[in-house]
Amino acid sequence: MKTRASAANALMILGLFVLAALILIIPESRAQNTEAGQVTEDKVSVINRVEPQYVCMVNNQTFAKEQIPVVIDEKTYYGCCEMCEGRLKADPESRHATDPVSGNKVDKATAIIGAAPDGKVYYFENLENLETYSIN
């Protein structure tokens, strides 16, 4: 009788350890709907507004120093290297992004730009969308 009680207790303790491990291992994520389709990504806690000259608009990453200005049709875009500069000049699609809140296409030269802690940038058509995205 004592052996059965000990085995039951051991199984219960093992079950609690497994449950605790699952809770720690499974990452928190969110699904975000846009007009472009369903996107699943890791949750972004804070998006901070950044000035465009600190963004490579091809790699969509922030940098500590100012990037190379590329003027096209009286609008200024930024790239981190000669290859990005060339792509901005040659590929009109590289100069546009999709606002993650509204799903609308935005021009990177005129967009409000926000950066996540990892340096990834998001382009918004207005400040309200940046704030909405950062809150959700």
Short mmCIF file of C-alpha atoms in Angstrom, two decimals:
data_model
loop_
_atom_site.label_atom_id
_atom_site.label_comp_id
_atom_site.label_asym_id
_atom_site.label_seq_id
_atom_site.Cartn_x
_atom_site.Cartn_y
_atom_site.Cartn_z
CA MET A 1 0.00 0.00 0.00
CA LYS A 2 2.82 2.36 0.89
CA THR A 3 4.53 1.63 -2.45
CA ARG A 4 1.40 2.60 -4.43
CA ALA A 5 1.10 5.92 -2.57
CA SER A 6 4.78 6.68 -3.19
CA ALA A 7 4.43 5.85 -6.91
CA ALA A 8 1.32 8.05 -7.21
CA ASN A 9 3.12 10.94 -5.50
CA ALA A 10 6.13 10.52 -7.77
CA LEU A 11 3.90 10.56 -10.87
CA MET A 12 2.09 13.66 -9.66
CA ILE A 13 5.38 15.48 -9.02
CA LEU A 14 6.71 14.42 -12.43
CA GLY A 15 3.52 15.73 -14.07
CA LEU A 16 3.94 19.10 -12.37
CA PHE A 17 7.54 19.35 -13.62
CA VAL A 18 6.44 18.54 -17.17
CA LEU A 19 3.67 21.17 -17.00
CA ALA A 20 6.09 23.80 -15.67
CA ALA A 21 8.58 22.97 -18.44
CA LEU A 22 5.90 23.34 -21.13
CA ILE A 23 4.86 26.72 -19.77
CA LEU A 24 8.46 27.95 -19.93
CA ILE A 25 9.24 26.48 -23.35
CA ILE A 26 6.22 27.55 -25.40
CA PRO A 27 6.86 31.12 -26.67
CA GLU A 28 4.14 33.73 -26.47
CA SER A 29 3.07 34.79 -29.95
CA ARG A 30 0.25 36.63 -31.58
CA ALA A 31 -1.58 36.45 -34.84
CA GLN A 32 -2.02 39.70 -36.69
CA ASN A 33 -4.52 40.17 -39.49
CA THR A 34 -3.81 42.54 -42.33
CA GLU A 35 -5.41 43.03 -45.71
CA ALA A 36 -2.31 41.41 -47.18
CA GLY A 37 -3.10 38.19 -45.27
CA GLN A 38 -2.62 36.50 -41.92
CA VAL A 39 0.81 36.94 -40.34
CA THR A 40 2.02 35.19 -37.19
CA GLU A 41 5.00 36.74 -35.46
CA ASP A 42 6.58 37.06 -32.03
CA LYS A 43 4.93 39.64 -29.83
CA VAL A 44 6.52 43.07 -30.07
CA SER A 45 6.45 44.86 -26.73
CA VAL A 46 7.53 48.40 -27.60
CA ILE A 47 7.94 50.22 -30.89
CA ASN A 48 9.91 53.46 -30.68
CA ARG A 49 9.79 56.11 -33.37
CA VAL A 50 13.08 56.55 -35.23
CA GLU A 51 14.33 59.12 -37.69
CA PRO A 52 14.62 57.84 -41.26
CA GLN A 53 18.32 58.67 -41.67
CA TYR A 54 19.11 55.90 -39.14
CA VAL A 55 17.28 53.22 -41.13
CA CYS A 56 18.41 51.07 -44.02
CA MET A 57 15.20 51.04 -46.03
CA VAL A 58 16.25 47.92 -47.94
CA ASN A 59 17.18 45.75 -44.95
CA ASN A 60 14.53 47.45 -42.77
CA GLN A 61 16.90 47.75 -39.80
CA THR A 62 18.02 50.64 -37.61
CA PHE A 63 21.64 51.67 -37.25
CA ALA A 64 23.50 53.88 -34.76
CA LYS A 65 24.94 56.08 -37.52
CA GLU A 66 23.31 57.97 -40.37
CA GLN A 67 22.81 55.98 -43.56
CA ILE A 68 23.48 56.89 -47.21
CA PRO A 69 20.82 59.31 -48.50
CA VAL A 70 19.30 58.36 -51.85
CA VAL A 71 17.20 61.12 -53.47
CA ILE A 72 14.58 59.91 -55.94
CA ASP A 73 11.83 62.17 -57.29
CA GLU A 74 12.59 64.78 -54.61
CA LYS A 75 12.12 62.20 -51.80
CA THR A 76 14.97 60.94 -49.63
CA TYR A 77 15.40 57.23 -48.89
CA TYR A 78 18.30 55.66 -46.98
CA GLY A 79 20.50 52.63 -47.55
CA CYS A 80 23.36 51.15 -45.56
CA CYS A 81 25.71 50.40 -48.48
CA GLU A 82 26.24 50.92 -52.20
CA MET A 83 24.24 47.77 -52.98
CA CYS A 84 21.22 49.08 -51.04
CA GLU A 85 21.63 52.48 -52.68
CA GLY A 86 21.53 50.80 -56.09
CA ARG A 87 18.47 48.73 -55.21
CA LEU A 88 16.56 51.80 -54.00
CA LYS A 89 17.30 53.51 -57.32
CA ALA A 90 16.49 50.49 -59.51
CA ASP A 91 13.57 48.85 -57.67
CA PRO A 92 10.52 51.04 -56.95
CA GLU A 93 8.99 48.33 -54.75
CA SER A 94 11.95 48.57 -52.34
CA ARG A 95 10.77 52.12 -51.57
CA HIS A 96 7.38 50.95 -50.27
CA ALA A 97 6.09 48.94 -47.31
CA THR A 98 2.77 47.84 -45.84
CA ASP A 99 1.47 49.57 -42.71
CA PRO A 100 0.96 46.66 -40.25
CA VAL A 101 -2.14 48.32 -38.75
CA SER A 102 -4.09 49.52 -41.78
CA GLY A 103 -2.66 47.19 -44.41
CA ASN A 104 -2.15 50.19 -46.72
CA LYS A 105 0.90 50.65 -48.91
CA VAL A 106 3.16 53.46 -47.64
CA ASP A 107 6.12 55.29 -49.14
CA LYS A 108 9.15 54.70 -46.90
CA ALA A 109 10.38 58.28 -47.49
CA THR A 110 7.22 59.78 -45.99
CA ALA A 111 6.23 57.04 -43.53
CA ILE A 112 6.37 57.24 -39.75
CA ILE A 113 9.04 54.69 -38.81
CA GLY A 114 9.08 52.66 -35.63
CA ALA A 115 11.72 50.23 -34.43
CA ALA A 116 11.47 47.18 -32.18
CA PRO A 117 14.18 46.52 -29.57
CA ASP A 118 15.92 44.13 -32.01
CA GLY A 119 16.28 46.94 -34.60
CA LYS A 120 13.60 45.69 -37.01
CA VAL A 121 11.62 48.61 -38.40
CA TYR A 122 7.96 49.03 -39.27
CA TYR A 123 6.51 51.72 -41.53
CA PHE A 124 3.24 53.46 -40.66
CA GLU A 125 1.07 55.91 -42.57
CA ASN A 126 0.51 57.98 -39.41
CA LEU A 127 1.56 58.32 -35.78
CA GLU A 128 -1.75 56.90 -34.52
CA ASN A 129 -1.05 53.59 -36.28
CA LEU A 130 2.42 53.39 -34.71
CA GLU A 131 0.92 53.98 -31.27
CA THR A 132 -1.86 51.45 -31.90
CA TYR A 133 0.65 48.81 -33.03
CA SER A 134 2.90 49.42 -30.02
CA ILE A 135 -0.01 49.03 -27.59
CA ASN A 136 -1.35 45.78 -29.08
#
